[in-house]
Structures are given as C-alpha cells and as structure tokens.
PDB file of C-alpha atoms in Angstrom:
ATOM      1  CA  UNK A   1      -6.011 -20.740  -9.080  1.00 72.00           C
ATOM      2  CA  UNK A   2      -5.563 -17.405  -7.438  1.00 88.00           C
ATOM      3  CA  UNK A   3      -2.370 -16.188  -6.476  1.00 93.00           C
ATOM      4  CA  UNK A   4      -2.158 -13.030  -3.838  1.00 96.00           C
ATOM      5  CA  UNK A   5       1.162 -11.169  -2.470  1.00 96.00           C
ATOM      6  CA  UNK A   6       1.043  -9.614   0.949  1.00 96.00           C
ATOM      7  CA  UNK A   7       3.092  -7.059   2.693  1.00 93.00           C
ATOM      8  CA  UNK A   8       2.377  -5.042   5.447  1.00 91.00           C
ATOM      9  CA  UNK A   9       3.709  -2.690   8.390  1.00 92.00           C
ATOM     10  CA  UNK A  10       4.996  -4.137  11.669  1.00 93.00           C
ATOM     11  CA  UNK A  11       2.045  -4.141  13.868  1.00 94.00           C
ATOM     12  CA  UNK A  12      -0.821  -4.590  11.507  1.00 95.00           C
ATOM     13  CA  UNK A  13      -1.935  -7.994  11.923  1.00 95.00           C
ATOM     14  CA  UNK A  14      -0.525  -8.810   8.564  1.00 95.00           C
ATOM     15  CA  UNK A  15       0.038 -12.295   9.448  1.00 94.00           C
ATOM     16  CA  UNK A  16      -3.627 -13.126  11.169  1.00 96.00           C
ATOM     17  CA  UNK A  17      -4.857 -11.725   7.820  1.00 97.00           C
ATOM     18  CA  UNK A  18      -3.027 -13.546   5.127  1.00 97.00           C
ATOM     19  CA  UNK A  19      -3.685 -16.797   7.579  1.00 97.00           C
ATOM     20  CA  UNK A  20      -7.386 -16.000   7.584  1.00 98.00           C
ATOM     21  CA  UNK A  21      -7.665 -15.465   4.106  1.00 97.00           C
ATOM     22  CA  UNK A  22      -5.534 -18.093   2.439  1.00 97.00           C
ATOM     23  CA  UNK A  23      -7.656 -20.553   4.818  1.00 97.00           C
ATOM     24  CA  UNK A  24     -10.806 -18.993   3.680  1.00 97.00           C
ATOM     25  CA  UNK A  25      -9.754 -19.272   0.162  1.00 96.00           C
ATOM     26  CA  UNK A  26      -7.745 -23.058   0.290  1.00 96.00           C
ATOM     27  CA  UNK A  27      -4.707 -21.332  -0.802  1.00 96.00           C
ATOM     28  CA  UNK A  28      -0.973 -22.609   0.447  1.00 96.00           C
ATOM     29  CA  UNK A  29       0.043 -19.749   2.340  1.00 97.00           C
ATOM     30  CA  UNK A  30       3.699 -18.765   2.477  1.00 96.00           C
ATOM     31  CA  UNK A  31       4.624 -16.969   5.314  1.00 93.00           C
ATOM     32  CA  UNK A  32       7.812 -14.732   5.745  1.00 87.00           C
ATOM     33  CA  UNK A  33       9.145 -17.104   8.271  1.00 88.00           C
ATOM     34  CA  UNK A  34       8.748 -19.977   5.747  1.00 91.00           C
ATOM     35  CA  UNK A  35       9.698 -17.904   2.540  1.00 89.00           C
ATOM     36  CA  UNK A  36      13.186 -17.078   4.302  1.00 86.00           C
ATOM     37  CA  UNK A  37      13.562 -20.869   5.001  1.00 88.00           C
ATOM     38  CA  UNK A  38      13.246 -21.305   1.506  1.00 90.00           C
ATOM     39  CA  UNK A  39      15.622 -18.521   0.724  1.00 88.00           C
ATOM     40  CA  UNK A  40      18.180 -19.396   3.196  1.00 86.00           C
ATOM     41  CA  UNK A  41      18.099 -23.162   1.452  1.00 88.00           C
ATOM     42  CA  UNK A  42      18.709 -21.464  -2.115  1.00 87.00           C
ATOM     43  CA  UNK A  43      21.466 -19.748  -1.058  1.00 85.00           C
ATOM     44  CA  UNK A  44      22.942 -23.062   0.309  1.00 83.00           C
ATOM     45  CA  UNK A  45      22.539 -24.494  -3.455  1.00 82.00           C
ATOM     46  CA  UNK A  46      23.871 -21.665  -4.654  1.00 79.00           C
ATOM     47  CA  UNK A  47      27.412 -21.791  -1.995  1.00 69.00           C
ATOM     48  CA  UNK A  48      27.009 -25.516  -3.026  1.00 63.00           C
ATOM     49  CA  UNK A  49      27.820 -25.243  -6.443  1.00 53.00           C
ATOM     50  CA  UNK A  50      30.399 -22.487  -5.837  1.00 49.00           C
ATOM     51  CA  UNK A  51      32.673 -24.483  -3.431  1.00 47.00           C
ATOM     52  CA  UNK A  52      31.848 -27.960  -3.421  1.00 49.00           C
ATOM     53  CA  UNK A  53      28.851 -30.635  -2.978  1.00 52.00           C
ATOM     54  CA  UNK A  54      28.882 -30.107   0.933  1.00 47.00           C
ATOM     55  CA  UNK A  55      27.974 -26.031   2.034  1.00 51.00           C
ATOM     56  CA  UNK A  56      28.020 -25.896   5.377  1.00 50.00           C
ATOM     57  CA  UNK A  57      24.752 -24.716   6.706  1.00 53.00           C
ATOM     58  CA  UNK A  58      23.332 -21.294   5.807  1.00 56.00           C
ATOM     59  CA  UNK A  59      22.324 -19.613   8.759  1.00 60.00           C
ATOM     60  CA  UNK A  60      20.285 -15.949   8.480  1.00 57.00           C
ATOM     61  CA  UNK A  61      23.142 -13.825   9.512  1.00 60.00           C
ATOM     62  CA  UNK A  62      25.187 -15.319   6.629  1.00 63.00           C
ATOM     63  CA  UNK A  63      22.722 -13.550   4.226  1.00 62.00           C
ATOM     64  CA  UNK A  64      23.965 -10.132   5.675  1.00 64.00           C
ATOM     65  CA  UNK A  65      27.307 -11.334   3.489  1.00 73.00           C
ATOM     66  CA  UNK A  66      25.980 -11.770   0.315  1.00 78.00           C
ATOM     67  CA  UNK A  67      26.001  -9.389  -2.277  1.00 86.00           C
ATOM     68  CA  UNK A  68      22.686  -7.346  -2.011  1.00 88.00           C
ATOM     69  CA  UNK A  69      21.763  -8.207  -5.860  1.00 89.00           C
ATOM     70  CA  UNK A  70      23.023 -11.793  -5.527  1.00 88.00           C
ATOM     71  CA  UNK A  71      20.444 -11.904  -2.360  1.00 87.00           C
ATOM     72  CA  UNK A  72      17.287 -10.059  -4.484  1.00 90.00           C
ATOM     73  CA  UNK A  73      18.020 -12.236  -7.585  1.00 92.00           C
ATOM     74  CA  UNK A  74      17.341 -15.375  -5.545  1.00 90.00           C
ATOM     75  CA  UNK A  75      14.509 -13.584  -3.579  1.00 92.00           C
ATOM     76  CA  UNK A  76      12.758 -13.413  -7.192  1.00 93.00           C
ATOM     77  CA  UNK A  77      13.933 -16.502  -8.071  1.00 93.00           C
ATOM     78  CA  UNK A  78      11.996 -17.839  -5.134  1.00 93.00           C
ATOM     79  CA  UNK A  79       8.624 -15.668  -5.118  1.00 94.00           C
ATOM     80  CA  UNK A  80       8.563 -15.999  -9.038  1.00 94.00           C
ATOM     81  CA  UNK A  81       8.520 -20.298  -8.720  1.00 93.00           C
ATOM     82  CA  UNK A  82       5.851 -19.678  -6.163  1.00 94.00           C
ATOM     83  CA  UNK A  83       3.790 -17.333  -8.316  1.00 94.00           C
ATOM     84  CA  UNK A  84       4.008 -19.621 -11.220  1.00 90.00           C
ATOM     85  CA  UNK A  85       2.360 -22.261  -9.704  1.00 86.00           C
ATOM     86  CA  UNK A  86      -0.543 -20.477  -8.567  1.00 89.00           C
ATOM     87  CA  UNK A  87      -3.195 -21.408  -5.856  1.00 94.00           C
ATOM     88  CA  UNK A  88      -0.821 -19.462  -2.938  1.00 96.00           C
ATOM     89  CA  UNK A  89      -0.691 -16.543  -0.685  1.00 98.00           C
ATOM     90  CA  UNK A  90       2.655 -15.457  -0.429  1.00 97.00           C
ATOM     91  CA  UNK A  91       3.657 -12.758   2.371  1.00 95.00           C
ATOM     92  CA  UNK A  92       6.451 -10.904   3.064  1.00 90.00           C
ATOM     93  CA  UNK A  93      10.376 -10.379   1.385  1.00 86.00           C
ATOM     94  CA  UNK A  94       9.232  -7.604  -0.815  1.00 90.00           C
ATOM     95  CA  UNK A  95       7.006 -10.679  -2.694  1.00 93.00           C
ATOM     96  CA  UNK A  96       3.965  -7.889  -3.333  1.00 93.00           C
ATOM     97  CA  UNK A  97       6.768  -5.272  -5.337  1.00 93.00           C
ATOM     98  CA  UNK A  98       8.052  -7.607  -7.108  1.00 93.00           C
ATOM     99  CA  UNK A  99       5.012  -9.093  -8.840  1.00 93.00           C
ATOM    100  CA  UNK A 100       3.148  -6.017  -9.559  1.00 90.00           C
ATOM    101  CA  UNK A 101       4.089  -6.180 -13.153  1.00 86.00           C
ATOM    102  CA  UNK A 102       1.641  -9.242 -13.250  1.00 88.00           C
ATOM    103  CA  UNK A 103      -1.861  -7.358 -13.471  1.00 87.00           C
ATOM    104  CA  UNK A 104      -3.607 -10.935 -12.237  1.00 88.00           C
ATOM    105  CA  UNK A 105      -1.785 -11.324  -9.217  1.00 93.00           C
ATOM    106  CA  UNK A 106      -4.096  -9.512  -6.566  1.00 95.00           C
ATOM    107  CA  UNK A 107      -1.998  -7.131  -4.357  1.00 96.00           C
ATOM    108  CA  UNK A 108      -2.691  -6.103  -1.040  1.00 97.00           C
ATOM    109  CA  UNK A 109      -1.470  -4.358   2.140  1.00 95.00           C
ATOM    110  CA  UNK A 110      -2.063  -4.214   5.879  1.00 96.00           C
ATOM    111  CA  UNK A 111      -1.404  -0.573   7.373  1.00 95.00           C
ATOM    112  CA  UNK A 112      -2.441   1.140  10.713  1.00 95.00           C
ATOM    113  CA  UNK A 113      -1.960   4.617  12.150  1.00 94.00           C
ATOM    114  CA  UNK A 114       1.817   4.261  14.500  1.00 93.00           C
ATOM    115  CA  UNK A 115       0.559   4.820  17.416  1.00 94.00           C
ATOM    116  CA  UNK A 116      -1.542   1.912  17.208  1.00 95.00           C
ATOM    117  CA  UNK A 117       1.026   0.116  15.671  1.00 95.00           C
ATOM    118  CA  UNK A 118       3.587   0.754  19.144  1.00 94.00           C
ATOM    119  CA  UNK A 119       0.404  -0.048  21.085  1.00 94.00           C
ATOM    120  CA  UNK A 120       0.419  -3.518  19.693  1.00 95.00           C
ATOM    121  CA  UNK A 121       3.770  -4.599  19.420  1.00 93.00           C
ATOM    122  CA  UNK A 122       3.690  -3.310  23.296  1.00 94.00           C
ATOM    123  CA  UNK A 123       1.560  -5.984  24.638  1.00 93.00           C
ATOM    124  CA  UNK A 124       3.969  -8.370  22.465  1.00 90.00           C
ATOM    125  CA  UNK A 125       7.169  -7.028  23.779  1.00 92.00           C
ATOM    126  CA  UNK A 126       6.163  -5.846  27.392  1.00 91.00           C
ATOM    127  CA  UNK A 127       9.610  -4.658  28.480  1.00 92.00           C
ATOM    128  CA  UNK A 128      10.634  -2.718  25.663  1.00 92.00           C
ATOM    129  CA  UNK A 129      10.296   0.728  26.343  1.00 93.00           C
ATOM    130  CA  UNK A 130       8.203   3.070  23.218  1.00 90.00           C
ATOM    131  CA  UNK A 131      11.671   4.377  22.153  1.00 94.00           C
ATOM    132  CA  UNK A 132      12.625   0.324  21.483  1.00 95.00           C
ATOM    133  CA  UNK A 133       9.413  -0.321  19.883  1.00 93.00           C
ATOM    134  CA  UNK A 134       9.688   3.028  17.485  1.00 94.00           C
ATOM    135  CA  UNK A 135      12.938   1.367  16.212  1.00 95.00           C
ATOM    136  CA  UNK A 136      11.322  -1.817  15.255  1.00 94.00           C
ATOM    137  CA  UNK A 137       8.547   0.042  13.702  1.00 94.00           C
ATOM    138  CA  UNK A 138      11.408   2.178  11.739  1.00 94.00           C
ATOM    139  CA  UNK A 139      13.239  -0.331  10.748  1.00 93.00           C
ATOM    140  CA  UNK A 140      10.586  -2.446   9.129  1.00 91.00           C
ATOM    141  CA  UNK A 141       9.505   0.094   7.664  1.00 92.00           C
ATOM    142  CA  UNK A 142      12.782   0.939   5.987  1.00 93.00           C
ATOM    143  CA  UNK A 143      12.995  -3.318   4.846  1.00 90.00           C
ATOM    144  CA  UNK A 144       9.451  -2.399   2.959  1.00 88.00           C
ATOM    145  CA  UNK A 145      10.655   0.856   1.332  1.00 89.00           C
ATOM    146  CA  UNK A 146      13.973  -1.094   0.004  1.00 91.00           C
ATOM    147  CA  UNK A 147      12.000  -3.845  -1.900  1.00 90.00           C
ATOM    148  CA  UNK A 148       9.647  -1.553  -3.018  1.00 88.00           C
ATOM    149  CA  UNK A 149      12.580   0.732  -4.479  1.00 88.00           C
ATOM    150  CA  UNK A 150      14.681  -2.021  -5.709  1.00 91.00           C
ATOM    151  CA  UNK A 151      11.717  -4.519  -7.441  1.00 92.00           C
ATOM    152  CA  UNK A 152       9.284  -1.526  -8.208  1.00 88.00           C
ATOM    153  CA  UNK A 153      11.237   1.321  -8.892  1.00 83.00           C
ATOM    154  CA  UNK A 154       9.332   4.128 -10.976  1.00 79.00           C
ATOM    155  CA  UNK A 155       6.207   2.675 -10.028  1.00 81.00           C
ATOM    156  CA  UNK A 156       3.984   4.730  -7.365  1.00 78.00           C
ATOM    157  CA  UNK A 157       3.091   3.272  -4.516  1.00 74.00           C
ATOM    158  CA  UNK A 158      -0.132   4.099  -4.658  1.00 74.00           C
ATOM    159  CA  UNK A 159      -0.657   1.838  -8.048  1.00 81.00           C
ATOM    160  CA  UNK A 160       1.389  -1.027  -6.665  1.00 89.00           C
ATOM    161  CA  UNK A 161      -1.495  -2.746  -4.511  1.00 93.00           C
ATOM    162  CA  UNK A 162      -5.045  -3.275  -5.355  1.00 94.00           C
ATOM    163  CA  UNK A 163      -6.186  -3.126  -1.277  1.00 95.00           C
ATOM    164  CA  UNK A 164      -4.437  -1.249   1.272  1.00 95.00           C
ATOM    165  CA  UNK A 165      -6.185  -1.890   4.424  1.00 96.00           C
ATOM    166  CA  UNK A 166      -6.437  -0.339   7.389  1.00 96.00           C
ATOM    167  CA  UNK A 167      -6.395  -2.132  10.295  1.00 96.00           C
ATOM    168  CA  UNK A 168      -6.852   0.506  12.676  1.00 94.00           C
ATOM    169  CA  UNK A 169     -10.243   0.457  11.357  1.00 93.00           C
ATOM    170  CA  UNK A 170     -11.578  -2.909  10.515  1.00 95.00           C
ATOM    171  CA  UNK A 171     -10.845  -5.808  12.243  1.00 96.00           C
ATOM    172  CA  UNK A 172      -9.063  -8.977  10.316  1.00 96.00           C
ATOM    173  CA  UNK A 173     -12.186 -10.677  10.043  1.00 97.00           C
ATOM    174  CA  UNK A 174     -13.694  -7.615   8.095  1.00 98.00           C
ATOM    175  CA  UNK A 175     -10.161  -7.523   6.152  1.00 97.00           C
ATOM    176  CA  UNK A 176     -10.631 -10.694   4.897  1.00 98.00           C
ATOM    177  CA  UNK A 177     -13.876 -10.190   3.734  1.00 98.00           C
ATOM    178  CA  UNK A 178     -13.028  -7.238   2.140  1.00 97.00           C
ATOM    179  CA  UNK A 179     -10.401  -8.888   0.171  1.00 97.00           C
ATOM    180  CA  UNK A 180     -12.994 -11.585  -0.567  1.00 96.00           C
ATOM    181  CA  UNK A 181     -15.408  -9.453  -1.917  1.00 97.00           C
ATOM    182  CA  UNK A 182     -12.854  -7.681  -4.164  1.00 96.00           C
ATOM    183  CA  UNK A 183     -11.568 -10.729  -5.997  1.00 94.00           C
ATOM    184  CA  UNK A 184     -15.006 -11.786  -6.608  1.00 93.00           C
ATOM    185  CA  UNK A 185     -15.819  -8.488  -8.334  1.00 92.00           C
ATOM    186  CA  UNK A 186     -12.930  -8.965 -10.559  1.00 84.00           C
ATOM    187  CA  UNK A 187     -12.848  -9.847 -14.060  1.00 78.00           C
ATOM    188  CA  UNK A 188     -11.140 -13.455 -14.439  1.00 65.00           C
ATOM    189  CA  UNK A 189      -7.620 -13.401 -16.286  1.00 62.00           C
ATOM    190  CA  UNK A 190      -5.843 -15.876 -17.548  1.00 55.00           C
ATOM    191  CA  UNK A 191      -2.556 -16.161 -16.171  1.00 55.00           C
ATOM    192  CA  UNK A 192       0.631 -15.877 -17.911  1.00 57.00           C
ATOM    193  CA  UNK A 193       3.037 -17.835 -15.863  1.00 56.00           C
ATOM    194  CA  UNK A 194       6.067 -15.106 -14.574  1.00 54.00           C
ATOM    195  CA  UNK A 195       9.127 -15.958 -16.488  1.00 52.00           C
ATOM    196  CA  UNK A 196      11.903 -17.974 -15.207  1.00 48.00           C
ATOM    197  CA  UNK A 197      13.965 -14.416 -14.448  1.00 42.00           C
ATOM    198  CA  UNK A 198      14.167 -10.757 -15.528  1.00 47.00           C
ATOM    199  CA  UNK A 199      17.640 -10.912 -14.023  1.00 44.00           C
ATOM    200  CA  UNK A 200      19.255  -7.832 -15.522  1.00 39.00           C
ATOM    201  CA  UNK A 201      16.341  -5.649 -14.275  1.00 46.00           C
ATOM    202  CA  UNK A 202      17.413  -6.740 -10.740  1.00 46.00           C
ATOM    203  CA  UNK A 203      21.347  -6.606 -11.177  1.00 47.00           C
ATOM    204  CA  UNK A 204      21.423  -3.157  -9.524  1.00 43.00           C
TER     205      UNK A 204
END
C-alpha cells in the first residue's frame, strides 16, 4: 500500500501528474483543493470545541487568522492521518516536507524552467499581463519554500525528494512512467505508521 507526497511549482502540470499516476497506480489521490477542504473542516472542530458545539462556517480567508503554528499543527495533523493509512497520493500543503522523515514514503516533485512556466499559466489566464503571471509564479513559490523551511528545516532540498522532474522536458505521460519505474526498482519497506503528532517540533 504505497503512499507518495507531491509538490510542485505553479505551472508544471503537477496536478495532471499526480492524477495520472495515482490512477495508474489505484491510489486515492488527495488533491490540494481537497486537502484544504479537509483542513478548513479541522479547523471548524477545532473553533468548535473552543466556543461552543455550533462554529460558524470556516471559510479560507479565516485561516489567514489563525496562528501560523496552530494552522501547520493541523496541516500535519491532516497529511499524517492520510499517510497512516496508506494506499494515497497526497499533493500539495507542504504534504512532501513534512513526511520526508519517513524513508518509505516516495517523494517527488514537478519543476520546469520559468519561462515555460509563465508560458503556461498564460494560455490559462489570457488577460493577465507576464508581470501578473511572474507574481503568481513568485508567490507560489514562496508558499513551497515556507513548508519546506518550517516541516524540513536543516534538511537540503536536494535530499528531500526521491524524483524531481522536469517537465519542461518530458511530458506527464513520460513523468508518470518514470515515477513508475522508480518505485518498482525499490526495495519494499515495511511501513511504520507516522505517529499521531511530533507537535513540539512544529510549535515554532
């Protein structure tokens, strides 16, 4: 029961990879879009049991509010439950970082020179001029470098991810089976489920 974390650069067809693959492989695949769902609902147990039974509704911007460790501990909280199960592909929300310490979990990136990158997201977002689309790229680039400071600090990036693909080279298709071939080379481990939470390595 494999269980793969994903990240990736804006613009890298991070998300038609991890879709191909975890279909390929019959894993449940856990998207960002999904995995902040599911972080957004934590947090509205978590107001819950601080002032009453009946939170209002937990919307994304209130998660710009919440104390940036209070918001990481439930992030691992989340992507830790996930891992433990096994059998998933889960992308996105600094998810790759944070289980690097778990030498089973495979770990893999999407990357692509920039220019390609602004090529891309400009047939997605046609009127936004390249000065717009440079400050998308920037600024998920600086979401990436956060998580992998604050869940992976002292550990170099280069060591944190068993594939970093480029996708300015190989098509997803050739991604996937690149990824494919690589877990079938590897050794089989046997798991130790993550524990329930390191939480004073993430109280900042």
């Amino acid at each position: 029961m494999p269980t793969i974390a994903m990240t990736g650069e804006i613009g890298t067809h991070g998300a038609d990879v991890a879709a191909r693959l975890s279909s390929r492989l019959g894993l449940r695949f856990i998207d960002s879009p999904e995995l902040e769902e599911r972080l957004l609902d934590r947090l509205a147990r978590r107001k819950g049991s601080l002032f009453g039974p009946r939170p209002r509704p937990v919307e994304i911007q209130d998660a710009f509010s919440v104390p940036i460790n209070l918001w990481c501990n439930l992030l691992a909280d989340e992507v830790l439950e996930l891992a433990a199960y096994g059998n998933v592909l889960i992308r996105g929300w600094g998810a790759a970082a944070l289980l690097s310490r778990y030498p089973y979990i495979v770990r893999i990136r999407t990357s692509a020179a920039r220019d390609e990158r602004i090529r891309r997201l400009g047939h997605v977002h046609r009127r936004a001029s390249p000065e717009q689309l440079r400050q998308v790229i920037e600024s998920g680039d600086a979401i990436e470098d956060f998580y992998l400071q604050w869940f992976a600090d002292g550990i170099e990036k280069t060591d944190l991810f068993n594939l970093d693909l480029d996708t300015s080279a190989h098509t997803p298709e050739e991604c996937v089976q690149r990824i494919v071939a690589y877990m079938a080379a590897q050794p089989i481990r046997t798991p130790t489920p993550p524990p329930e939470m390191e939480r004073r390595q993430f109280d900042g």
